[in-house]
Amino acid sequence: MVVAEKYEMVCGLEVHVELQTKTKIFCGCTTEFGGEQNTHVCPVCLGMPGALPVLNREVVNYAIKAGLALDCEIAEFSKFDRKNYFYPDLSKNYQTSQFDLPICGKGGLEIEVDGEKKWIGITRAHMEEDAGKLVHSGETISTSNESSVDYNRAGVPLLEIVSEPDMSSIPEVLAYLEKLVQILEYTEVSDCRLEQGSVRFDVNVSLRPFGTETLGTRTETKNLNSFSSVRRCMEYEVARQTRVLNAGENVVQETRTWDEGQGVTLTLRSKEEAHDYRYFPEPDLPPLVIDRDWVERIRKTLPELPAARRARLQALGLSAYDAGVITQGKAMADFFDEALTYYGDAKTLANWVMGDVTRLLNTNQCNVSDSPISAQQLAELLELINKGTLSGKIAKTVLEEMYSTGKDAGLIVKEKGLAQISDEGALLGIIDGVIAANPQSVEDYRAGKDKAIGFLVGQIMKATKGQANPGLVNQLLKDKLA
């Protein structure tokens, strides 16, 4: 990203992912979101004297699974370390994390921005425990008169995924984050609920003179939990650093916080280096030895990842855009695939899923996984259109009724008498009436004005309340006017 033709932005990211286990990383306390403050705690996650941690095996399974999906090397030997720092939300005054021997080594993923593909390296991914949470009286720590500490989140298992500083534009950053979260959702290692803090982003930004290779001084803005916040934060931080450099001053290496309300980053503390944390091996946990059989067992559980699913849907005739929209979220992709087992026309199905189904879900602020319309019910509705039982227009009305009531399409059609009229005798009588009532349009059509027939068809559809078979109406009308 070129800033005023003078500076280039360089960005690396640290993404903290809450793993979807039922219990915490070193104890049996629940990881359930919410709850009254300090009720999901025990002596282990509170760091009481004499309490010893026991590693949750499922955390390791999820870490391996995520690492494999991100093309990372899985270490045969790794260990935990104590990361020492003093902060109110850290009850033990250290965090159990991984330092020099993480479970996942180098990997990466490919992004595409404006038609250009780019590989973004992943330096490492390591397991650690989450800290507690400061609850502020104001919107941020900087604007609060008082804060309390909730340790419910302390000990929740995290996977911290650290990228290389390979991103040079905000669109690249957003493409990386969106694809990373998508992969984590597909592997089901995390529920990826950004609004609940299940995924949090730390953004490292620096500027350097355009055309140079030496990295500039970076700032780290912590705990962003939405893509829009990342975008706005980076826009502000790039502009701020540009002003500092243009004034002949130096950017200070520091940790900053994002104030969503003001739309600014604020100084939080000076940026620590690794030696500031005085890492040393965790004495209460043995090293972790992972044999290849363990890794291969996890590899066999990997699902079809987003890129592979998009390719498969494109092979069925969907455009790259349609396949991308449908596979954006795992729940929608699963819904589509299930419906496809009942209704084989992928393109027609995609049009309905991306159109009327998505519109209904958005209007009702509903996720497809919670939709009252099942994949099988949608397929049955489309089959009624194929059979000529319903017109496409009436089918849209039926779909809304299905959403409101949860009833099957066939039952709604029967109860409300919505079946398409395909009886030629019944239609001919209506057609004769429309022809008689619109002599000018009939004359226009016979004079070569083909658009006039559209008006006549519309009048017939109006007379039948949209239930006439439009294809049959067109044919019968043309025969009459020939």
Short mmCIF file of C-alpha atoms in Angstrom, two decimals:
data_model
loop_
_atom_site.label_atom_id
_atom_site.label_comp_id
_atom_site.label_asym_id
_atom_site.label_seq_id
_atom_site.Cartn_x
_atom_site.Cartn_y
_atom_site.Cartn_z
CA MET A 1 0.00 0.00 0.00
CA VAL A 2 1.56 3.28 -1.08
CA VAL A 3 0.77 6.18 1.24
CA ALA A 4 0.95 9.56 -0.50
CA GLU A 5 3.56 8.03 -2.90
CA LYS A 6 6.10 8.22 -0.07
CA TYR A 7 5.53 5.37 2.38
CA GLU A 8 4.63 1.74 2.03
CA MET A 9 2.63 -0.05 4.71
CA VAL A 10 3.82 -3.37 6.10
CA CYS A 11 1.49 -5.47 8.25
CA GLY A 12 1.68 -8.68 10.23
CA LEU A 13 -1.10 -10.15 12.34
CA GLU A 14 -1.52 -12.15 15.51
CA VAL A 15 -4.89 -13.88 15.64
CA HIS A 16 -6.11 -15.35 18.93
CA VAL A 17 -8.62 -18.13 18.34
CA GLU A 18 -10.76 -19.54 21.14
CA LEU A 19 -10.83 -23.30 20.67
CA GLN A 20 -14.24 -24.94 20.82
CA THR A 21 -13.69 -27.26 23.79
CA LYS A 22 -16.23 -27.76 26.54
CA THR A 23 -13.68 -27.29 29.31
CA LYS A 24 -10.64 -25.08 29.81
CA ILE A 25 -7.12 -25.91 28.77
CA PHE A 26 -5.76 -26.99 32.17
CA CYS A 27 -8.85 -27.65 34.32
CA GLY A 28 -12.43 -28.88 34.15
CA CYS A 29 -14.17 -25.49 34.31
CA THR A 30 -16.68 -24.76 31.58
CA THR A 31 -15.76 -22.57 28.60
CA GLU A 32 -19.38 -21.50 28.13
CA PHE A 33 -19.71 -17.86 27.12
CA GLY A 34 -21.27 -15.47 29.61
CA GLY A 35 -22.36 -16.32 33.11
CA GLU A 36 -22.17 -14.26 36.27
CA GLN A 37 -18.71 -12.85 36.85
CA ASN A 38 -16.20 -15.22 38.45
CA THR A 39 -18.48 -18.28 38.52
CA HIS A 40 -16.64 -20.39 35.89
CA VAL A 41 -13.48 -20.63 37.95
CA CYS A 42 -11.54 -23.03 40.19
CA PRO A 43 -8.20 -23.06 42.05
CA VAL A 44 -6.33 -24.08 38.86
CA CYS A 45 -7.51 -21.28 36.57
CA LEU A 46 -7.27 -18.79 39.44
CA GLY A 47 -3.68 -19.83 40.09
CA MET A 48 -4.16 -20.79 43.74
CA PRO A 49 -1.07 -22.13 45.55
CA GLY A 50 -0.69 -25.89 45.15
CA ALA A 51 -3.16 -26.21 42.25
CA LEU A 52 -1.63 -28.14 39.34
CA PRO A 53 -2.63 -27.96 35.66
CA VAL A 54 -3.54 -30.98 33.51
CA LEU A 55 -3.46 -30.50 29.73
CA ASN A 56 -6.79 -30.97 27.92
CA ARG A 57 -6.06 -33.46 25.10
CA GLU A 58 -8.84 -32.04 22.93
CA VAL A 59 -6.97 -28.72 22.83
CA VAL A 60 -4.01 -30.50 21.26
CA ASN A 61 -6.30 -32.22 18.74
CA TYR A 62 -7.77 -28.89 17.69
CA ALA A 63 -4.34 -27.26 17.45
CA ILE A 64 -3.08 -30.05 15.19
CA LYS A 65 -6.23 -29.86 13.06
CA ALA A 66 -5.94 -26.10 12.58
CA GLY A 67 -2.24 -26.42 11.84
CA LEU A 68 -2.82 -29.02 9.14
CA ALA A 69 -5.56 -26.91 7.53
CA LEU A 70 -3.12 -23.96 7.43
CA ASP A 71 -0.34 -26.01 5.86
CA CYS A 72 1.78 -25.80 9.02
CA GLU A 73 4.50 -28.16 10.17
CA ILE A 74 3.36 -30.09 13.25
CA ALA A 75 6.16 -30.40 15.79
CA GLU A 76 6.93 -33.84 17.19
CA PHE A 77 8.23 -32.19 20.36
CA SER A 78 6.86 -29.01 21.90
CA LYS A 79 6.55 -27.58 25.38
CA PHE A 80 4.74 -24.99 27.44
CA ASP A 81 6.37 -21.90 28.93
CA ARG A 82 5.53 -19.28 31.49
CA LYS A 83 5.14 -15.81 30.04
CA ASN A 84 5.60 -13.47 32.97
CA TYR A 85 3.85 -10.12 33.15
CA PHE A 86 1.76 -8.24 35.68
CA TYR A 87 -1.74 -7.20 34.72
CA PRO A 88 -4.98 -7.28 36.73
CA ASP A 89 -6.69 -9.84 34.46
CA LEU A 90 -3.84 -12.34 34.91
CA SER A 91 -4.45 -14.00 38.24
CA LYS A 92 -1.17 -15.98 38.31
CA ASN A 93 1.00 -13.06 37.12
CA TYR A 94 2.09 -15.30 34.28
CA GLN A 95 0.38 -16.85 31.27
CA THR A 96 0.99 -20.46 30.34
CA SER A 97 1.87 -20.27 26.66
CA GLN A 98 4.45 -21.65 24.21
CA PHE A 99 7.64 -19.79 23.31
CA ASP A 100 10.53 -21.40 21.44
CA LEU A 101 8.95 -24.80 20.72
CA PRO A 102 5.36 -24.21 19.51
CA ILE A 103 3.10 -27.01 18.32
CA CYS A 104 2.77 -25.59 14.78
CA GLY A 105 5.64 -24.29 12.67
CA LYS A 106 5.75 -22.54 9.32
CA GLY A 107 2.68 -22.61 7.11
CA GLY A 108 0.53 -20.13 5.23
CA LEU A 109 -2.44 -19.53 3.00
CA GLU A 110 -3.09 -18.02 -0.40
CA ILE A 111 -5.22 -14.92 -0.81
CA GLU A 112 -6.56 -13.18 -3.89
CA VAL A 113 -7.03 -9.41 -4.20
CA ASP A 114 -8.12 -7.75 -7.46
CA GLY A 115 -7.41 -10.94 -9.38
CA GLU A 116 -3.86 -11.27 -8.07
CA LYS A 117 -2.90 -14.19 -5.83
CA LYS A 118 -0.40 -13.89 -3.00
CA TRP A 119 0.99 -16.30 -0.43
CA ILE A 120 0.86 -15.04 3.16
CA GLY A 121 3.26 -16.89 5.41
CA ILE A 122 2.35 -18.11 8.88
CA THR A 123 5.32 -18.04 11.23
CA ARG A 124 3.83 -20.24 13.93
CA ALA A 125 0.71 -21.21 15.83
CA HIS A 126 0.89 -22.02 19.50
CA MET A 127 -1.43 -23.04 22.34
CA GLU A 128 -1.96 -20.87 25.37
CA GLU A 129 -4.51 -19.97 28.02
CA ASP A 130 -6.65 -16.87 27.82
CA ALA A 131 -6.51 -14.21 30.50
CA GLY A 132 -9.49 -12.85 32.38
CA LYS A 133 -11.38 -9.76 31.31
CA LEU A 134 -11.42 -6.24 32.65
CA VAL A 135 -14.95 -4.85 32.85
CA HIS A 136 -14.82 -1.08 32.51
CA SER A 137 -17.31 1.49 33.75
CA GLY A 138 -16.80 3.46 30.53
CA GLU A 139 -16.49 2.47 26.90
CA THR A 140 -12.73 1.85 27.10
CA ILE A 141 -10.05 1.60 29.77
CA SER A 142 -8.97 5.13 28.88
CA THR A 143 -12.40 6.62 29.57
CA SER A 144 -13.32 4.60 32.68
CA ASN A 145 -13.33 5.71 36.31
CA GLU A 146 -13.22 2.16 37.59
CA SER A 147 -12.82 -1.42 36.35
CA SER A 148 -13.55 -4.86 37.79
CA VAL A 149 -12.01 -8.21 36.84
CA ASP A 150 -13.93 -11.24 35.58
CA TYR A 151 -11.86 -14.44 35.55
CA ASN A 152 -14.49 -16.61 33.82
CA ARG A 153 -12.43 -16.48 30.62
CA ALA A 154 -9.13 -17.22 32.38
CA GLY A 155 -7.85 -20.59 31.20
CA VAL A 156 -10.03 -20.79 28.09
CA PRO A 157 -7.86 -22.48 25.42
CA LEU A 158 -6.46 -20.30 22.66
CA LEU A 159 -4.48 -20.91 19.51
CA GLU A 160 -2.42 -17.86 18.60
CA ILE A 161 -1.68 -17.75 14.87
CA VAL A 162 1.20 -15.42 13.94
CA SER A 163 1.64 -14.30 10.35
CA GLU A 164 4.72 -13.05 8.58
CA PRO A 165 4.74 -9.30 7.79
CA ASP A 166 3.72 -10.14 4.23
CA MET A 167 0.72 -7.86 3.81
CA SER A 168 1.14 -4.46 2.19
CA SER A 169 -2.42 -3.21 1.84
CA ILE A 170 -5.62 -3.15 3.87
CA PRO A 171 -7.47 -5.29 1.28
CA GLU A 172 -4.74 -7.93 1.65
CA VAL A 173 -5.14 -7.87 5.43
CA LEU A 174 -8.91 -8.29 5.20
CA ALA A 175 -8.61 -11.06 2.60
CA TYR A 176 -6.16 -12.91 4.87
CA LEU A 177 -8.36 -12.57 7.95
CA GLU A 178 -11.55 -13.55 6.14
CA LYS A 179 -9.93 -16.66 4.66
CA LEU A 180 -8.28 -17.59 7.96
CA VAL A 181 -11.54 -17.32 9.91
CA GLN A 182 -13.33 -19.24 7.16
CA ILE A 183 -10.85 -22.14 7.43
CA LEU A 184 -11.14 -22.19 11.22
CA GLU A 185 -14.93 -22.28 10.94
CA TYR A 186 -14.86 -25.12 8.39
CA THR A 187 -12.54 -27.23 10.57
CA GLU A 188 -14.85 -26.52 13.55
CA VAL A 189 -11.92 -25.85 15.88
CA SER A 190 -13.69 -22.63 16.89
CA ASP A 191 -17.22 -21.24 16.66
CA CYS A 192 -15.61 -18.04 15.25
CA ARG A 193 -18.21 -15.78 16.87
CA LEU A 194 -16.39 -12.50 16.56
CA GLU A 195 -19.06 -10.63 18.53
CA GLN A 196 -18.32 -12.87 21.54
CA GLY A 197 -14.55 -12.48 21.22
CA SER A 198 -13.98 -16.04 19.98
CA VAL A 199 -11.51 -14.59 17.47
CA ARG A 200 -9.48 -11.49 18.29
CA PHE A 201 -7.00 -9.68 16.09
CA ASP A 202 -3.76 -7.93 17.03
CA VAL A 203 -2.60 -5.71 14.16
CA ASN A 204 1.06 -4.79 13.72
CA VAL A 205 1.54 -1.82 11.37
CA SER A 206 4.67 -0.03 10.22
CA LEU A 207 5.59 2.32 7.38
CA ARG A 208 8.79 2.48 5.38
CA PRO A 209 9.96 4.73 2.56
CA PHE A 210 8.62 3.40 -0.70
CA GLY A 211 11.15 1.22 -2.51
CA THR A 212 13.19 0.30 0.58
CA GLU A 213 13.41 -3.10 2.27
CA THR A 214 14.16 -2.15 5.88
CA LEU A 215 11.10 -2.44 8.11
CA GLY A 216 9.92 0.64 9.94
CA THR A 217 9.06 0.93 13.63
CA ARG A 218 5.81 -0.90 14.27
CA THR A 219 2.90 -0.41 16.59
CA GLU A 220 0.61 -3.20 17.77
CA THR A 221 -3.09 -2.51 18.24
CA LYS A 222 -4.68 -5.25 20.31
CA ASN A 223 -7.98 -7.08 20.67
CA LEU A 224 -9.93 -6.02 17.60
CA ASN A 225 -12.93 -8.28 17.06
CA SER A 226 -14.44 -7.35 13.71
CA PHE A 227 -13.23 -6.90 10.15
CA SER A 228 -14.67 -3.38 10.03
CA SER A 229 -12.73 -2.44 13.18
CA VAL A 230 -9.53 -3.81 11.63
CA ARG A 231 -10.10 -1.74 8.48
CA ARG A 232 -10.88 1.47 10.35
CA CYS A 233 -8.05 0.95 12.83
CA MET A 234 -5.51 0.45 10.05
CA GLU A 235 -6.74 3.45 8.10
CA TYR A 236 -6.31 5.60 11.19
CA GLU A 237 -2.95 4.15 12.22
CA VAL A 238 -1.46 4.52 8.73
CA ALA A 239 -2.60 8.15 8.61
CA ARG A 240 -1.27 8.78 12.13
CA GLN A 241 2.14 7.29 11.41
CA THR A 242 2.32 9.22 8.14
CA ARG A 243 1.75 12.48 10.01
CA VAL A 244 4.47 11.58 12.54
CA LEU A 245 7.03 10.75 9.84
CA ASN A 246 6.15 13.79 7.72
CA ALA A 247 6.75 15.98 10.78
CA GLY A 248 10.28 14.59 10.99
CA GLU A 249 9.54 12.63 14.16
CA ASN A 250 9.95 8.95 14.95
CA VAL A 251 7.15 6.43 15.39
CA VAL A 252 7.25 5.01 18.93
CA GLN A 253 7.17 1.23 19.25
CA GLU A 254 4.22 0.64 21.53
CA THR A 255 1.04 -1.29 22.18
CA ARG A 256 -2.10 0.66 21.37
CA THR A 257 -5.82 0.14 21.89
CA TRP A 258 -8.65 0.88 19.46
CA ASP A 259 -11.41 3.24 20.56
CA GLU A 260 -14.40 2.23 18.41
CA GLY A 261 -16.51 5.23 19.39
CA GLN A 262 -13.89 7.86 18.58
CA GLY A 263 -12.39 5.92 15.69
CA VAL A 264 -8.83 6.36 16.97
CA THR A 265 -5.98 4.30 18.39
CA LEU A 266 -4.66 5.27 21.84
CA THR A 267 -1.43 4.50 23.64
CA LEU A 268 -1.82 1.54 26.02
CA ARG A 269 1.75 0.69 27.04
CA SER A 270 5.27 0.50 25.66
CA LYS A 271 5.77 -2.49 23.38
CA GLU A 272 7.40 -5.44 25.13
CA GLU A 273 10.04 -7.69 23.57
CA ALA A 274 10.37 -11.41 24.28
CA HIS A 275 13.05 -10.85 26.94
CA ASP A 276 10.68 -8.56 28.85
CA TYR A 277 8.46 -11.56 29.57
CA ARG A 278 11.29 -13.66 31.09
CA TYR A 279 10.02 -16.87 29.47
CA PHE A 280 11.02 -20.13 31.11
CA PRO A 281 9.74 -23.72 30.67
CA GLU A 282 6.51 -24.49 32.55
CA PRO A 283 7.68 -26.78 35.39
CA ASP A 284 4.22 -28.21 36.12
CA LEU A 285 3.61 -29.58 32.62
CA PRO A 286 5.70 -32.24 30.84
CA PRO A 287 6.88 -31.66 27.25
CA LEU A 288 4.36 -32.66 24.60
CA VAL A 289 5.44 -35.49 22.28
CA ILE A 290 3.27 -35.99 19.19
CA ASP A 291 3.91 -39.07 17.06
CA ARG A 292 3.08 -39.19 13.36
CA ASP A 293 0.19 -41.60 13.90
CA TRP A 294 -1.53 -38.98 16.05
CA VAL A 295 -1.10 -36.37 13.32
CA GLU A 296 -2.40 -38.72 10.62
CA ARG A 297 -5.47 -39.59 12.68
CA ILE A 298 -6.28 -35.89 12.91
CA ARG A 299 -5.55 -35.37 9.21
CA LYS A 300 -8.24 -37.94 8.35
CA THR A 301 -10.82 -35.81 10.20
CA LEU A 302 -10.16 -32.71 8.08
CA PRO A 303 -13.30 -31.63 6.20
CA GLU A 304 -13.51 -30.41 2.64
CA LEU A 305 -11.93 -26.96 2.98
CA PRO A 306 -13.41 -23.83 1.37
CA ALA A 307 -11.15 -23.77 -1.70
CA ALA A 308 -11.89 -27.40 -2.53
CA ARG A 309 -15.62 -26.90 -2.01
CA ARG A 310 -15.66 -23.86 -4.29
CA ALA A 311 -13.89 -25.86 -6.99
CA ARG A 312 -16.41 -28.70 -6.67
CA LEU A 313 -19.39 -26.33 -6.96
CA GLN A 314 -17.85 -24.66 -10.00
CA ALA A 315 -17.48 -28.11 -11.57
CA LEU A 316 -21.26 -28.47 -11.13
CA GLY A 317 -21.80 -25.37 -13.26
CA LEU A 318 -21.79 -22.54 -10.73
CA SER A 319 -19.85 -19.37 -11.48
CA ALA A 320 -16.81 -18.53 -9.38
CA TYR A 321 -18.84 -15.72 -7.79
CA ASP A 322 -21.81 -17.95 -6.91
CA ALA A 323 -19.55 -20.67 -5.50
CA GLY A 324 -17.71 -18.06 -3.45
CA VAL A 325 -20.89 -16.62 -1.96
CA ILE A 326 -22.33 -20.03 -1.06
CA THR A 327 -19.09 -21.26 0.54
CA GLN A 328 -18.44 -18.02 2.45
CA GLY A 329 -19.90 -19.61 5.58
CA LYS A 330 -19.87 -23.30 6.44
CA ALA A 331 -23.51 -23.36 7.55
CA MET A 332 -24.74 -22.01 4.20
CA ALA A 333 -22.45 -24.34 2.25
CA ASP A 334 -23.73 -27.32 4.25
CA PHE A 335 -27.33 -26.22 3.68
CA PHE A 336 -26.70 -25.97 -0.07
CA ASP A 337 -25.01 -29.37 -0.25
CA GLU A 338 -27.84 -31.02 1.66
CA ALA A 339 -30.46 -29.45 -0.62
CA LEU A 340 -28.43 -30.60 -3.61
CA THR A 341 -28.92 -34.22 -2.54
CA TYR A 342 -32.69 -33.74 -3.03
CA TYR A 343 -32.65 -31.34 -5.99
CA GLY A 344 -29.98 -31.81 -8.65
CA ASP A 345 -30.08 -28.49 -10.52
CA ALA A 346 -27.18 -26.68 -8.81
CA LYS A 347 -27.61 -23.38 -10.69
CA THR A 348 -31.34 -23.02 -9.96
CA LEU A 349 -30.74 -24.02 -6.35
CA ALA A 350 -27.94 -21.45 -6.04
CA ASN A 351 -30.19 -18.70 -7.40
CA TRP A 352 -32.82 -19.42 -4.75
CA VAL A 353 -30.33 -19.81 -1.91
CA MET A 354 -28.49 -16.59 -2.79
CA GLY A 355 -31.71 -14.73 -3.55
CA ASP A 356 -34.97 -15.32 -1.73
CA VAL A 357 -33.64 -17.61 1.02
CA THR A 358 -30.84 -15.18 1.95
CA ARG A 359 -33.26 -12.23 1.76
CA LEU A 360 -35.61 -13.92 4.23
CA LEU A 361 -32.76 -14.76 6.59
CA ASN A 362 -31.38 -11.23 6.49
CA THR A 363 -34.81 -9.66 6.98
CA ASN A 364 -35.40 -11.81 10.04
CA GLN A 365 -31.78 -11.58 11.27
CA CYS A 366 -31.58 -15.35 11.25
CA ASN A 367 -28.69 -17.72 10.54
CA VAL A 368 -29.32 -20.48 8.03
CA SER A 369 -28.54 -23.06 10.72
CA ASP A 370 -31.53 -21.73 12.70
CA SER A 371 -33.83 -21.31 9.70
CA PRO A 372 -37.34 -22.81 9.97
CA ILE A 373 -36.95 -23.90 6.31
CA SER A 374 -34.91 -27.09 5.97
CA ALA A 375 -32.78 -27.94 2.96
CA GLN A 376 -35.19 -30.74 2.06
CA GLN A 377 -38.20 -28.41 2.25
CA LEU A 378 -36.53 -25.94 -0.13
CA ALA A 379 -35.77 -28.76 -2.56
CA GLU A 380 -39.40 -29.91 -2.45
CA LEU A 381 -40.56 -26.37 -3.24
CA LEU A 382 -38.32 -26.24 -6.31
CA GLU A 383 -39.60 -29.63 -7.44
CA LEU A 384 -43.15 -28.23 -7.39
CA ILE A 385 -41.99 -25.52 -9.81
CA ASN A 386 -40.40 -28.15 -12.07
CA LYS A 387 -43.61 -30.18 -12.11
CA GLY A 388 -45.66 -27.13 -13.07
CA THR A 389 -47.58 -27.20 -9.81
CA LEU A 390 -46.33 -23.72 -8.89
CA SER A 391 -45.20 -20.69 -10.85
CA GLY A 392 -41.95 -19.06 -9.83
CA LYS A 393 -43.83 -16.00 -8.60
CA ILE A 394 -46.24 -17.94 -6.40
CA ALA A 395 -43.34 -20.05 -5.15
CA LYS A 396 -41.82 -16.93 -3.59
CA THR A 397 -45.05 -16.37 -1.65
CA VAL A 398 -45.06 -20.02 -0.58
CA LEU A 399 -41.45 -19.71 0.60
CA GLU A 400 -42.36 -16.82 2.89
CA GLU A 401 -45.26 -18.84 4.30
CA MET A 402 -42.88 -21.76 4.85
CA TYR A 403 -40.58 -19.47 6.81
CA SER A 404 -43.44 -18.11 8.93
CA THR A 405 -45.08 -21.47 9.70
CA GLY A 406 -42.44 -24.15 9.15
CA LYS A 407 -44.95 -26.03 7.00
CA ASP A 408 -44.02 -27.98 3.85
CA ALA A 409 -44.64 -26.33 0.49
CA GLY A 410 -47.12 -29.00 -0.64
CA LEU A 411 -49.29 -28.50 2.43
CA ILE A 412 -49.33 -24.72 2.01
CA VAL A 413 -50.27 -25.02 -1.67
CA LYS A 414 -53.12 -27.38 -0.77
CA GLU A 415 -54.41 -25.29 2.16
CA LYS A 416 -54.38 -21.99 0.27
CA GLY A 417 -55.34 -23.29 -3.17
CA LEU A 418 -52.18 -21.92 -4.79
CA ALA A 419 -51.64 -24.63 -7.38
CA GLN A 420 -50.75 -23.34 -10.82
CA ILE A 421 -53.60 -23.40 -13.36
CA SER A 422 -52.57 -25.59 -16.29
CA ASP A 423 -56.07 -26.57 -17.43
CA GLU A 424 -56.35 -25.37 -21.05
CA GLY A 425 -60.13 -25.19 -20.93
CA ALA A 426 -60.13 -22.95 -17.87
CA LEU A 427 -57.40 -20.72 -19.30
CA LEU A 428 -59.04 -20.33 -22.71
CA GLY A 429 -62.12 -18.78 -21.15
CA ILE A 430 -59.99 -16.21 -19.29
CA ILE A 431 -57.90 -15.53 -22.41
CA ASP A 432 -61.03 -14.87 -24.48
CA GLY A 433 -62.19 -12.37 -21.86
CA VAL A 434 -58.86 -10.51 -21.84
CA ILE A 435 -58.78 -10.38 -25.66
CA ALA A 436 -62.28 -8.97 -25.77
CA ALA A 437 -61.48 -6.35 -23.13
CA ASN A 438 -58.27 -5.12 -24.81
CA PRO A 439 -58.88 -4.67 -28.55
CA GLN A 440 -56.14 -2.04 -28.94
CA SER A 441 -53.44 -4.33 -27.59
CA VAL A 442 -54.69 -7.13 -29.84
CA GLU A 443 -54.52 -4.79 -32.83
CA ASP A 444 -51.00 -3.63 -31.83
CA TYR A 445 -49.75 -7.21 -31.59
CA ARG A 446 -51.22 -8.15 -34.96
CA ALA A 447 -49.59 -5.02 -36.40
CA GLY A 448 -46.17 -6.39 -35.40
CA LYS A 449 -45.73 -4.78 -31.97
CA ASP A 450 -44.56 -7.90 -30.10
CA LYS A 451 -44.40 -6.08 -26.75
CA ALA A 452 -48.17 -5.85 -26.73
CA ILE A 453 -48.47 -9.52 -25.93
CA GLY A 454 -46.65 -8.89 -22.66
CA PHE A 455 -49.46 -6.60 -21.55
CA LEU A 456 -52.07 -9.22 -22.44
CA VAL A 457 -50.18 -11.95 -20.57
CA GLY A 458 -50.00 -9.63 -17.57
CA GLN A 459 -53.76 -9.13 -17.63
CA ILE A 460 -54.31 -12.89 -17.73
CA MET A 461 -51.92 -13.44 -14.81
CA LYS A 462 -53.71 -10.70 -12.89
CA ALA A 463 -57.07 -12.32 -13.56
CA THR A 464 -55.76 -15.66 -12.25
CA LYS A 465 -53.96 -14.03 -9.28
CA GLY A 466 -50.66 -15.19 -10.66
CA GLN A 467 -51.63 -18.84 -10.71
CA ALA A 468 -51.82 -19.37 -14.47
CA ASN A 469 -49.03 -21.38 -16.08
CA PRO A 470 -47.17 -18.55 -17.88
CA GLY A 471 -45.66 -20.78 -20.54
CA LEU A 472 -49.05 -22.27 -21.40
CA VAL A 473 -50.68 -18.82 -21.34
CA ASN A 474 -48.16 -17.49 -23.87
CA GLN A 475 -48.71 -20.42 -26.21
CA LEU A 476 -52.54 -20.35 -26.03
CA LEU A 477 -52.63 -16.56 -26.46
CA LYS A 478 -50.38 -16.64 -29.53
CA ASP A 479 -52.53 -19.40 -31.04
CA LYS A 480 -55.66 -17.29 -30.50
CA LEU A 481 -54.08 -14.18 -32.04
CA ALA A 482 -52.52 -15.95 -35.01
#
